[in-house]
C-alpha cells in the first residue's frame, strides 16, 4: 500500500561514489521507487547532442527544451524518463555523453526543465503504491528535496571510484566531471548542512547499505 506520507530518501555524491548500487538495494528493501536523476541529465544531454545544439546556444537550447515532453514509465521499481515517448538507450552511458553531460547540467534552463519533473516523482511513487522514493543525484538533498526524511552524501576516494568505473568497462573522467559539477553556479554538488556524510572508500557495498538502512529503519520498517 502507498504510504499516506511518502518517505523521501535523498542520496547525493560524486561520480561512481556508489549511489546507484546502494539506492537500488534500499529501494527493494523498503519498497521505495528508485529515481536516478543522473540518467535524466544524461538523456537530455544525449537528446541535445542529437539535435546538434551546443551548451552555448542559449536561444536554440531554450527552444529545444520547451519542445521536450517528459513522462515516466516504470522499469521494475525504477522510474524511467521518456522524452517525447522514447525511453533512454545505451547511448546515455557512452563516452560522448560522459564527456558532455556536466556542461549541459550546468545550464540553468536544463536544471529548470528537470526540477518539477523530479519533484513529480513523489506522485509516481504514490500512483504505483510505493512507500515513497529514493532519489540519487547531486542536488537532491540541497535543492530538490531539502526536507527529505533522510539525506545521505556519499564520498569515496577518486582512485577507488576510477577503479569502480573501469571495472564496469567505462571510460569516464570522474575527477573532471566532479570539478565541473562542484563549481557550477546553480545547484552545485555539495554536501548540504545536516546531511549524513558517508565515506565509502574502505567500505563494501553491503556495509554502506547497512549504514543507510539502519537510519531509514528508524522511520520505516523493511517491506
Ligand atoms: O549520476 P551520474 O554520474 O550518472 O550523473 C551524470 C551527470 O549528471 C553528473 O556528472 C552531473 C549531472 N547531474 C546533476 O547535475 N544533478 C543531478 N541531480 C544528477 C546528475
Coordinates of N, CA and C and ligand atoms in Angstrom, one line a residue:
X1 N 0.8 -1.2 0.0 CA 0.0 0.0 0.0 C 0.9 1.3 0.0
X2 N 0.4 2.3 -0.7 CA 1.1 3.6 -0.7 C 1.1 4.1 0.7
X3 N 2.1 4.8 1.1 CA 2.2 5.5 2.4 C 1.4 6.8 2.4
X4 N 0.6 7.1 3.3 CA -0.1 8.4 3.3 C 0.8 9.5 3.3
X5 N 2.0 9.4 4.0 CA 3.0 10.4 4.0 C 4.3 9.7 3.4
X6 N 4.5 9.9 2.1 CA 5.6 9.2 1.5 C 6.9 9.5 2.1
X7 N 7.8 8.5 2.3 CA 9.1 8.7 2.8 C 10.0 9.2 1.6
X8 N 10.9 10.2 1.9 CA 11.8 10.6 0.8 C 13.2 10.4 1.3
X9 N 14.0 9.7 0.5 CA 15.4 9.4 0.8 C 16.2 10.0 -0.3
X10 N 17.1 10.9 0.1 CA 18.0 11.6 -0.9 C 19.4 11.1 -0.8
X11 N 20.0 10.7 -1.9 CA 21.4 10.3 -1.9 C 22.2 11.1 -2.9
X12 N 23.1 11.9 -2.4 CA 23.9 12.7 -3.3 C 25.4 12.2 -3.2
X13 N 26.2 12.6 -4.2 CA 27.6 12.2 -4.2 C 28.2 12.4 -5.6
X14 N 29.5 12.3 -5.6 CA 30.2 12.4 -6.9 C 30.0 11.2 -7.8
X15 N 30.7 11.3 -9.0 CA 30.6 10.2 -9.9 C 31.1 8.9 -9.3
X16 N 30.4 7.8 -9.6 CA 30.9 6.5 -9.1 C 31.1 6.4 -7.6
X17 N 30.3 7.1 -6.8 CA 30.5 7.1 -5.4 C 29.7 5.9 -4.8
X18 N 28.9 5.2 -5.6 CA 28.2 4.1 -5.1 C 26.7 4.4 -4.9
X19 N 26.2 5.5 -5.4 CA 24.8 5.9 -5.2 C 23.8 4.9 -5.8
X20 N 24.1 4.6 -7.1 CA 23.1 3.7 -7.8 C 23.0 2.3 -7.2
X21 N 24.2 1.7 -6.9 CA 24.2 0.3 -6.3 C 23.4 0.3 -5.0
X22 N 23.8 1.3 -4.1 CA 23.1 1.3 -2.8 C 21.7 1.7 -2.9
X23 N 21.3 2.6 -3.7 CA 19.9 3.0 -3.7 C 19.0 2.0 -4.3
X24 N 19.5 1.2 -5.3 CA 18.7 0.1 -5.8 C 18.4 -0.9 -4.7
X25 N 19.4 -1.3 -3.9 CA 19.2 -2.3 -2.9 C 18.2 -1.7 -1.8
X26 N 18.4 -0.4 -1.5 CA 17.5 0.1 -0.5 C 16.0 0.3 -1.0
X27 N 15.9 0.6 -2.3 CA 14.6 0.7 -2.8 C 13.8 -0.6 -2.7
X28 N 14.6 -1.7 -3.0 CA 14.0 -3.1 -2.9 C 13.6 -3.4 -1.4
X29 N 14.6 -3.1 -0.5 CA 14.4 -3.4 0.9 C 13.2 -2.7 1.5
X30 N 13.0 -1.4 1.2 CA 12.0 -0.6 1.8 C 10.7 -0.4 0.9
X31 N 10.7 -1.0 -0.2 CA 9.6 -0.8 -1.2 C 9.5 0.7 -1.5
X32 N 10.5 1.2 -2.1 CA 10.5 2.7 -2.5 C 10.8 2.7 -4.0
X33 N 10.2 3.8 -4.6 CA 10.5 4.0 -6.0 C 12.0 4.5 -6.1
X34 N 12.7 3.9 -7.1 CA 14.1 4.3 -7.3 C 14.2 5.3 -8.4
X35 N 14.8 6.5 -8.1 CA 14.9 7.5 -9.2 C 16.4 8.0 -9.3
X36 N 16.9 7.7 -10.5 CA 18.3 8.0 -10.8 C 18.3 9.3 -11.6
X37 N 18.5 10.4 -11.0 CA 18.4 11.7 -11.7 C 19.6 11.9 -12.7
X38 N 20.7 11.3 -12.4 CA 21.8 11.4 -13.3 C 21.4 10.9 -14.7
X39 N 20.6 9.8 -14.7 CA 20.2 9.3 -16.0 C 19.3 10.3 -16.8
X40 N 18.6 11.1 -16.0 CA 17.8 12.2 -16.7 C 18.7 13.2 -17.4
X41 N 19.7 13.7 -16.6 CA 20.6 14.6 -17.2 C 21.3 14.0 -18.4
X42 N 21.6 12.7 -18.3 CA 22.3 12.0 -19.5 C 21.3 12.0 -20.7
X43 N 20.1 11.7 -20.4 CA 19.1 11.6 -21.5 C 18.9 12.9 -22.2
X44 N 18.8 14.0 -21.4 CA 18.7 15.3 -22.1 C 19.9 15.7 -22.8
X45 N 21.1 15.3 -22.3 CA 22.4 15.6 -23.0 C 22.4 14.9 -24.3
X46 N 22.0 13.6 -24.3 CA 22.0 12.8 -25.5 C 21.1 13.4 -26.5
X47 N 19.9 13.8 -26.1 CA 18.9 14.4 -27.0 C 19.5 15.7 -27.6
X48 N 20.1 16.6 -26.8 CA 20.6 17.9 -27.3 C 21.8 17.6 -28.3
X49 N 22.6 16.6 -28.0 CA 23.7 16.3 -28.9 C 23.1 15.8 -30.2
X50 N 22.0 15.0 -30.1 CA 21.4 14.5 -31.4 C 20.9 15.7 -32.2
X51 N 20.3 16.7 -31.5 CA 19.8 17.9 -32.2 C 20.9 18.9 -32.5
X52 N 22.1 18.5 -32.2 CA 23.3 19.3 -32.5 C 23.2 20.7 -31.9
X53 N 22.7 20.8 -30.7 CA 22.6 22.1 -30.0 C 23.7 22.2 -28.9
X54 N 24.7 23.1 -29.1 CA 25.8 23.2 -28.1 C 25.3 23.9 -26.9
X55 N 26.0 23.7 -25.7 CA 25.6 24.3 -24.5 C 25.6 25.8 -24.5
X56 N 26.3 26.4 -25.5 CA 26.5 27.8 -25.6 C 25.3 28.5 -26.4
X57 N 24.5 27.7 -27.1 CA 23.5 28.2 -27.9 C 22.2 28.5 -27.1
X58 N 22.2 29.6 -26.4 CA 21.1 29.8 -25.5 C 19.7 29.7 -26.1
X59 N 19.5 30.5 -27.2 CA 18.1 30.5 -27.7 C 17.7 29.2 -28.3
X60 N 18.6 28.5 -29.0 CA 18.3 27.2 -29.6 C 18.0 26.2 -28.5
X61 N 18.8 26.3 -27.4 CA 18.7 25.4 -26.3 C 17.3 25.5 -25.6
X62 N 16.9 26.8 -25.4 CA 15.6 27.0 -24.7 C 14.5 26.5 -25.6
X63 N 14.6 26.7 -26.9 CA 13.5 26.3 -27.8 C 13.5 24.7 -27.8
X64 N 14.6 24.1 -27.8 CA 14.7 22.6 -27.8 C 14.1 22.1 -26.5
X65 N 14.5 22.7 -25.4 CA 14.0 22.2 -24.1 C 12.5 22.4 -24.0
X66 N 12.0 23.5 -24.5 CA 10.5 23.7 -24.5 C 9.8 22.6 -25.3
X67 N 10.5 22.1 -26.3 CA 9.8 21.0 -27.1 C 9.9 19.6 -26.6
X68 N 10.5 19.5 -25.4 CA 10.6 18.1 -24.8 C 9.4 17.8 -23.9
X69 N 8.7 16.7 -24.3 CA 7.6 16.3 -23.5 C 8.1 15.2 -22.6
X70 N 8.2 15.4 -21.3 CA 8.7 14.4 -20.3 C 7.6 13.6 -19.6
X71 N 7.7 12.3 -19.7 CA 6.8 11.5 -18.9 C 7.6 10.3 -18.3
X72 N 6.9 9.5 -17.6 CA 7.6 8.4 -16.8 C 6.9 7.0 -17.1
X73 N 7.8 6.0 -17.2 CA 7.3 4.7 -17.1 C 8.2 3.9 -16.1
X74 N 7.7 2.8 -15.6 CA 8.5 2.1 -14.6 C 9.3 1.0 -15.3
X75 N 10.5 0.8 -14.8 CA 11.3 -0.4 -15.3 C 11.6 -1.1 -13.9
X76 N 10.8 -2.1 -13.7 CA 10.9 -2.7 -12.3 C 10.4 -1.7 -11.3
X77 N 11.3 -1.4 -10.3 CA 11.0 -0.4 -9.4 C 11.7 1.0 -9.6
X78 N 12.3 1.1 -10.8 CA 13.0 2.3 -11.2 C 12.1 3.2 -12.1
X79 N 12.2 4.5 -11.9 CA 11.5 5.4 -12.7 C 12.3 5.7 -14.0
X80 N 11.7 5.5 -15.1 CA 12.4 5.7 -16.4 C 11.8 6.9 -17.0
X81 N 12.6 7.9 -17.4 CA 12.1 9.1 -18.0 C 11.9 8.8 -19.5
X82 N 10.8 9.3 -20.1 CA 10.6 9.2 -21.5 C 10.6 10.6 -22.1
X83 N 11.4 10.8 -23.2 CA 11.4 12.1 -23.8 C 10.6 11.9 -25.1
X84 N 9.5 12.7 -25.2 CA 8.6 12.5 -26.4 C 8.3 11.1 -26.6
X85 N 8.0 10.4 -25.5 CA 7.6 9.0 -25.5 C 8.7 8.0 -25.7
X86 N 9.9 8.4 -25.8 CA 11.1 7.5 -26.0 C 11.9 7.3 -24.7
X87 N 12.1 6.0 -24.4 CA 13.0 5.7 -23.3 C 14.5 5.9 -23.6
X88 N 15.3 5.9 -22.6 CA 16.8 6.1 -22.9 C 17.3 4.9 -23.6
X89 N 18.4 5.0 -24.4 CA 19.0 3.9 -24.9 C 20.5 3.8 -24.4
X90 N 21.3 2.9 -24.8 CA 22.6 2.7 -24.3 C 23.5 3.9 -24.5
X91 N 23.2 4.8 -25.4 CA 24.0 6.0 -25.7 C 24.2 6.8 -24.4
X92 N 23.2 6.8 -23.5 CA 23.4 7.7 -22.3 C 24.6 7.3 -21.4
X93 N 25.1 6.1 -21.6 CA 26.3 5.7 -20.9 C 27.6 5.8 -21.7
X94 N 27.5 6.4 -22.9 CA 28.6 6.4 -23.8 C 29.7 7.4 -23.4
X95 N 30.9 7.3 -23.9 CA 31.9 8.2 -23.6 C 31.6 9.6 -24.0
X96 N 30.9 9.8 -25.1 CA 30.5 11.1 -25.6 C 29.6 11.8 -24.6
X97 N 28.6 11.0 -24.0 CA 27.7 11.6 -23.0 C 28.5 11.9 -21.7
X98 N 29.3 10.9 -21.3 CA 30.2 11.2 -20.1 C 30.9 12.5 -20.2
X99 N 31.4 12.8 -21.4 CA 32.3 14.0 -21.6 C 31.5 15.3 -21.7
X100 N 30.2 15.1 -22.0 CA 29.4 16.4 -22.2 C 28.4 16.7 -21.2
X101 N 28.0 15.6 -20.4 CA 26.8 15.8 -19.5 C 27.0 16.9 -18.5
X102 N 28.2 17.1 -17.9 CA 28.4 18.1 -16.9 C 28.2 19.5 -17.5
X103 N 28.6 19.7 -18.8 CA 28.4 21.0 -19.4 C 26.9 21.4 -19.6
X104 N 26.1 20.4 -20.0 CA 24.7 20.7 -20.1 C 24.0 20.8 -18.7
X105 N 24.5 20.0 -17.8 CA 23.9 20.0 -16.4 C 24.1 21.3 -15.7
X106 N 25.1 22.1 -16.2 CA 25.4 23.4 -15.5 C 24.5 24.5 -16.0
X107 N 23.7 24.2 -17.1 CA 22.9 25.3 -17.6 C 21.6 25.4 -16.9
X108 N 21.3 26.6 -16.3 CA 20.1 26.8 -15.5 C 18.8 26.3 -16.2
X109 N 18.7 26.6 -17.5 CA 17.4 26.2 -18.2 C 17.3 24.6 -18.2
X110 N 18.4 23.9 -18.3 CA 18.3 22.5 -18.3 C 17.9 22.0 -16.9
X111 N 18.4 22.6 -15.9 CA 18.1 22.2 -14.5 C 16.6 22.6 -14.2
X112 N 16.2 23.7 -14.7 CA 14.8 24.2 -14.5 C 13.8 23.2 -15.2
X113 N 14.2 22.7 -16.4 CA 13.4 21.7 -17.1 C 13.1 20.5 -16.2
X114 N 14.2 20.1 -15.5 CA 14.0 18.8 -14.7 C 13.5 19.0 -13.3
X115 N 13.5 20.3 -12.8 CA 13.1 20.5 -11.4 C 11.7 19.9 -11.1
X116 N 10.7 20.4 -11.8 CA 9.3 19.9 -11.4 C 9.1 18.5 -11.8
X117 N 9.8 18.0 -12.8 CA 9.7 16.6 -13.2 C 10.2 15.7 -12.1
X118 N 11.3 16.1 -11.5 CA 11.9 15.3 -10.4 C 11.0 15.3 -9.2
X119 N 10.5 16.5 -8.8 CA 9.6 16.6 -7.7 C 8.3 15.8 -7.9
X120 N 7.9 15.7 -9.2 CA 6.7 15.0 -9.5 C 6.8 13.5 -9.3
X121 N 8.0 13.0 -9.1 CA 8.2 11.6 -8.9 C 7.5 11.1 -7.6
X122 N 7.3 12.0 -6.7 CA 6.5 11.6 -5.5 C 5.1 11.1 -5.9
X123 N 4.5 11.8 -6.9 CA 3.2 11.4 -7.3 C 3.3 10.0 -8.0
X124 N 4.4 9.8 -8.8 CA 4.6 8.5 -9.4 C 4.7 7.4 -8.3
X125 N 5.4 7.7 -7.2 CA 5.6 6.7 -6.2 C 4.2 6.3 -5.6
X126 N 3.4 7.3 -5.4 CA 2.1 7.1 -4.8 C 1.2 6.3 -5.8
X127 N 1.3 6.7 -7.1 CA 0.4 6.1 -8.1 C 0.7 4.6 -8.1
X128 N 1.9 4.2 -7.9 CA 2.3 2.8 -8.0 C 2.4 2.1 -6.7
X129 N 1.9 2.7 -5.7 CA 1.8 2.1 -4.3 C 3.1 1.8 -3.7
X130 N 4.1 2.6 -4.0 CA 5.4 2.5 -3.2 C 5.2 3.3 -1.9
X131 N 6.1 3.1 -1.0 CA 6.0 3.7 0.3 C 6.7 5.1 0.3
X132 N 7.2 5.5 -0.9 CA 7.9 6.7 -1.0 C 9.0 6.6 -2.1
X133 N 10.0 7.4 -2.0 CA 11.0 7.2 -3.1 C 12.4 7.4 -2.5
X134 N 13.4 6.9 -3.3 CA 14.8 7.1 -3.0 C 15.4 7.7 -4.3
X135 N 15.9 8.9 -4.2 CA 16.3 9.7 -5.4 C 17.8 10.0 -5.2
X136 N 18.6 9.6 -6.3 CA 20.0 9.8 -6.2 C 20.4 10.9 -7.2
X137 N 21.4 11.7 -6.9 CA 21.9 12.7 -7.8 C 23.0 13.6 -7.2
X138 N 22.9 14.9 -7.5 CA 23.9 15.8 -7.0 C 23.3 16.9 -6.1
X139 N 22.0 17.2 -6.3 CA 21.4 18.3 -5.6 C 20.1 17.9 -5.0
X140 N 19.9 16.6 -4.7 CA 18.6 16.2 -4.2 C 18.4 16.7 -2.8
X141 N 19.4 16.5 -1.9 CA 19.2 16.9 -0.5 C 19.4 18.4 -0.3
X142 N 19.9 19.1 -1.3 CA 20.1 20.5 -1.2 C 19.0 21.3 -1.9
X143 N 18.6 20.9 -3.0 CA 17.6 21.7 -3.8 C 16.3 21.0 -4.1
X144 N 16.3 19.7 -4.5 CA 15.1 19.1 -5.0 C 14.2 18.8 -3.7
X145 N 14.8 18.1 -2.8 CA 14.0 17.8 -1.5 C 14.9 18.1 -0.3
X146 N 15.0 19.4 0.0 CA 15.8 19.8 1.2 C 15.2 19.3 2.5
X147 N 13.9 19.0 2.4 CA 13.3 18.5 3.7 C 13.1 17.0 3.7
X148 N 13.9 16.3 2.8 CA 13.7 14.8 2.8 C 13.9 14.2 4.1
X149 N 13.2 13.0 4.3 CA 13.3 12.4 5.6 C 14.8 12.0 6.0
X150 N 15.5 11.6 4.9 CA 16.9 11.2 5.1 C 17.7 11.8 3.9
X151 N 18.8 12.4 4.3 CA 19.7 13.0 3.2 C 21.1 12.4 3.4
X152 N 21.5 11.6 2.5 CA 22.9 11.0 2.6 C 23.8 11.7 1.6
X153 N 25.1 11.7 2.0 CA 26.1 12.2 1.0 C 27.2 11.2 1.0
X154 N 27.4 10.6 -0.2 CA 28.4 9.6 -0.3 C 29.8 10.1 -0.9
X155 N 30.8 9.9 -0.1 CA 32.2 10.2 -0.6 C 32.9 9.0 -0.9
X156 N 33.9 9.1 -1.8 CA 34.9 8.0 -2.0 C 36.1 8.6 -2.7
X157 N 37.2 8.0 -2.3 CA 38.5 8.5 -2.9 C 38.4 8.4 -4.4
X158 N 38.9 9.4 -5.2 CA 38.8 9.4 -6.6 C 39.5 8.1 -7.3
X159 N 40.6 7.7 -6.7 CA 41.3 6.5 -7.3 C 40.4 5.3 -7.1
X160 N 39.7 5.1 -6.0 CA 38.8 4.0 -5.8 C 37.6 4.1 -6.8
X161 N 37.1 5.3 -7.0 CA 36.0 5.5 -7.9 C 36.3 5.2 -9.3
X162 N 37.6 5.6 -9.7 CA 38.0 5.3 -11.1 C 38.1 3.8 -11.3
X163 N 38.6 3.1 -10.2 CA 38.7 1.6 -10.3 C 37.3 1.0 -10.5
X164 N 36.3 1.5 -9.8 CA 34.9 1.0 -9.9 C 34.4 1.2 -11.4
X165 N 34.6 2.4 -11.9 CA 34.2 2.7 -13.3 C 34.9 1.8 -14.3
X166 N 36.2 1.6 -14.1 CA 36.9 0.8 -15.1 C 36.4 -0.7 -15.0
X167 N 36.1 -1.1 -13.8 CA 35.5 -2.5 -13.6 C 34.2 -2.6 -14.3
X168 N 33.5 -1.5 -14.5 CA 32.2 -1.6 -15.3 C 32.5 -1.4 -16.8
X169 N 33.8 -1.3 -17.2 CA 34.2 -1.2 -18.6 C 33.9 0.2 -19.2
X170 N 33.9 1.2 -18.3 CA 33.5 2.5 -18.8 C 34.7 3.5 -18.8
X171 N 34.8 4.3 -19.8 CA 35.8 5.4 -19.8 C 35.1 6.7 -19.3
X172 N 35.5 7.2 -18.1 CA 34.7 8.2 -17.5 C 35.7 9.1 -16.7
X173 N 35.8 10.4 -17.1 CA 36.7 11.3 -16.4 C 36.0 11.8 -15.1
X174 N 35.9 11.0 -14.1 CA 35.1 11.3 -12.9 C 35.6 12.6 -12.2
X175 N 37.0 12.8 -12.2 CA 37.5 13.9 -11.5 C 37.1 15.2 -12.2
X176 N 37.2 15.2 -13.5 CA 36.8 16.3 -14.3 C 35.3 16.6 -14.1
X177 N 34.5 15.6 -14.2 CA 33.0 15.8 -14.0 C 32.7 16.4 -12.6
X178 N 33.4 15.8 -11.6 CA 33.2 16.3 -10.2 C 33.6 17.8 -10.2
X179 N 34.7 18.1 -10.8 CA 35.2 19.5 -10.8 C 34.1 20.5 -11.4
X180 N 33.6 20.1 -12.5 CA 32.6 21.0 -13.2 C 31.3 21.0 -12.3
X181 N 30.9 19.8 -11.9 CA 29.6 19.7 -11.1 C 29.7 20.5 -9.8
X182 N 30.9 20.5 -9.2 CA 31.0 21.2 -7.9 C 31.2 22.7 -8.0
X183 N 31.7 23.1 -9.2 CA 32.0 24.5 -9.3 C 30.9 25.3 -10.1
X184 N 29.9 24.7 -10.6 CA 28.8 25.4 -11.3 C 28.1 26.3 -10.4
X185 N 27.5 27.4 -11.0 CA 26.8 28.4 -10.2 C 25.5 27.9 -9.6
X186 N 24.7 27.1 -10.4 CA 23.4 26.7 -10.0 C 23.5 25.3 -9.4
X187 N 23.0 25.0 -8.2 CA 22.9 23.7 -7.6 C 24.1 22.9 -7.7
X188 N 25.3 23.4 -7.2 CA 26.5 22.7 -7.3 C 26.5 21.4 -6.4
X189 N 27.3 20.4 -6.8 CA 27.5 19.3 -6.0 C 28.1 19.7 -4.7
X190 N 27.4 19.5 -3.6 CA 27.9 19.8 -2.3 C 27.2 19.0 -1.2
X191 N 27.9 18.8 -0.1 CA 27.3 18.0 1.0 C 26.4 19.0 1.8
X192 N 25.1 19.0 1.7 CA 24.3 20.0 2.4 C 24.4 19.9 3.9
X193 N 24.3 21.0 4.6 CA 24.3 21.1 6.1 C 23.3 20.0 6.6
X194 N 23.7 19.3 7.5 CA 22.7 18.3 8.2 C 22.6 17.0 7.5
X195 N 23.3 16.8 6.3 CA 23.2 15.5 5.6 C 24.1 14.5 6.3
X196 N 23.8 13.3 6.1 CA 24.6 12.2 6.7 C 25.7 11.8 5.8
X197 N 26.9 12.1 6.2 CA 28.1 12.0 5.3 C 28.7 10.6 5.5
X198 N 28.8 9.9 4.4 CA 29.4 8.5 4.5 C 30.6 8.4 3.5
X199 N 31.8 8.1 4.1 CA 32.9 7.8 3.2 C 33.0 6.3 2.9
X200 N 32.8 6.0 1.6 CA 32.7 4.6 1.2 C 34.0 4.0 0.7
X201 N 35.1 4.8 0.8 CA 36.3 4.3 0.2 C 36.7 2.9 0.7
X202 N 36.6 2.7 2.0 CA 37.1 1.5 2.5 C 35.9 0.6 3.0
X203 N 34.7 0.9 2.5 CA 33.6 0.1 2.9 C 33.1 -0.8 1.7
X204 N 32.6 -1.9 2.0 CA 32.0 -2.7 1.0 C 30.6 -2.1 0.7
X205 N 30.0 -2.5 -0.4 CA 28.7 -2.1 -0.7 C 27.7 -2.4 0.4
X206 N 27.9 -3.7 0.9 CA 27.0 -4.2 1.9 C 27.1 -3.3 3.2
X207 N 28.3 -2.9 3.5 CA 28.5 -2.0 4.7 C 27.8 -0.6 4.5
X208 N 28.0 -0.1 3.3 CA 27.3 1.2 3.0 C 25.8 1.1 3.2
X209 N 25.3 0.0 2.6 CA 23.8 -0.2 2.6 C 23.4 -0.4 4.0
X210 N 24.1 -1.1 4.8 CA 23.7 -1.4 6.2 C 23.6 -0.1 7.0
X211 N 24.6 0.8 6.8 CA 24.6 2.1 7.5 C 23.4 2.9 7.1
X212 N 23.1 3.0 5.8 CA 21.9 3.8 5.4 C 20.6 3.1 5.9
X213 N 20.6 1.8 5.8 CA 19.4 1.1 6.1 C 19.1 1.3 7.6
X214 N 20.1 1.3 8.4 CA 19.9 1.5 9.9 C 19.2 2.8 10.2
X215 N 19.6 3.8 9.4 CA 18.9 5.1 9.6 C 17.5 5.1 9.1
X216 N 17.3 4.5 7.9 CA 15.9 4.5 7.4 C 15.0 3.7 8.2
X217 N 15.5 2.6 8.8 CA 14.7 1.7 9.6 C 14.2 2.4 10.9
X218 N 14.7 3.6 11.2 CA 14.2 4.3 12.4 C 12.8 4.9 12.1
X219 N 12.5 5.0 10.8 CA 11.2 5.6 10.5 C 10.3 4.6 9.7
X220 N 10.9 3.6 9.1 CA 10.2 2.7 8.1 C 10.7 1.3 8.3
X221 N 9.8 0.4 8.6 CA 10.3 -1.0 8.7 C 10.6 -1.6 7.3
X222 N 11.5 -2.5 7.2 CA 11.7 -3.1 5.9 C 10.4 -3.7 5.3
X223 N 10.2 -3.7 4.0 CA 8.9 -4.1 3.4 C 8.8 -5.6 3.5
Ligands
LIG1 O1 24.9 10.2 -11.6 P1 25.6 10.4 -13.0 O2 27.1 10.3 -12.8 O3 25.0 9.4 -14.0 O4 25.3 11.8 -13.4 C1 25.7 12.3 -14.7 C2 25.8 13.8 -14.6 O5 24.5 14.5 -14.4 C3 26.7 14.4 -13.5 O6 28.1 14.5 -13.8 C4 26.1 15.8 -13.2 C5 24.7 15.6 -13.7 N1 23.7 15.6 -12.5 C6 23.4 16.8 -11.9 O7 23.9 17.8 -12.3 N2 22.4 16.8 -11.0 C7 21.8 15.6 -10.6 N3 20.9 15.7 -9.6 C8 22.2 14.4 -11.1 C9 23.2 14.4 -12.1

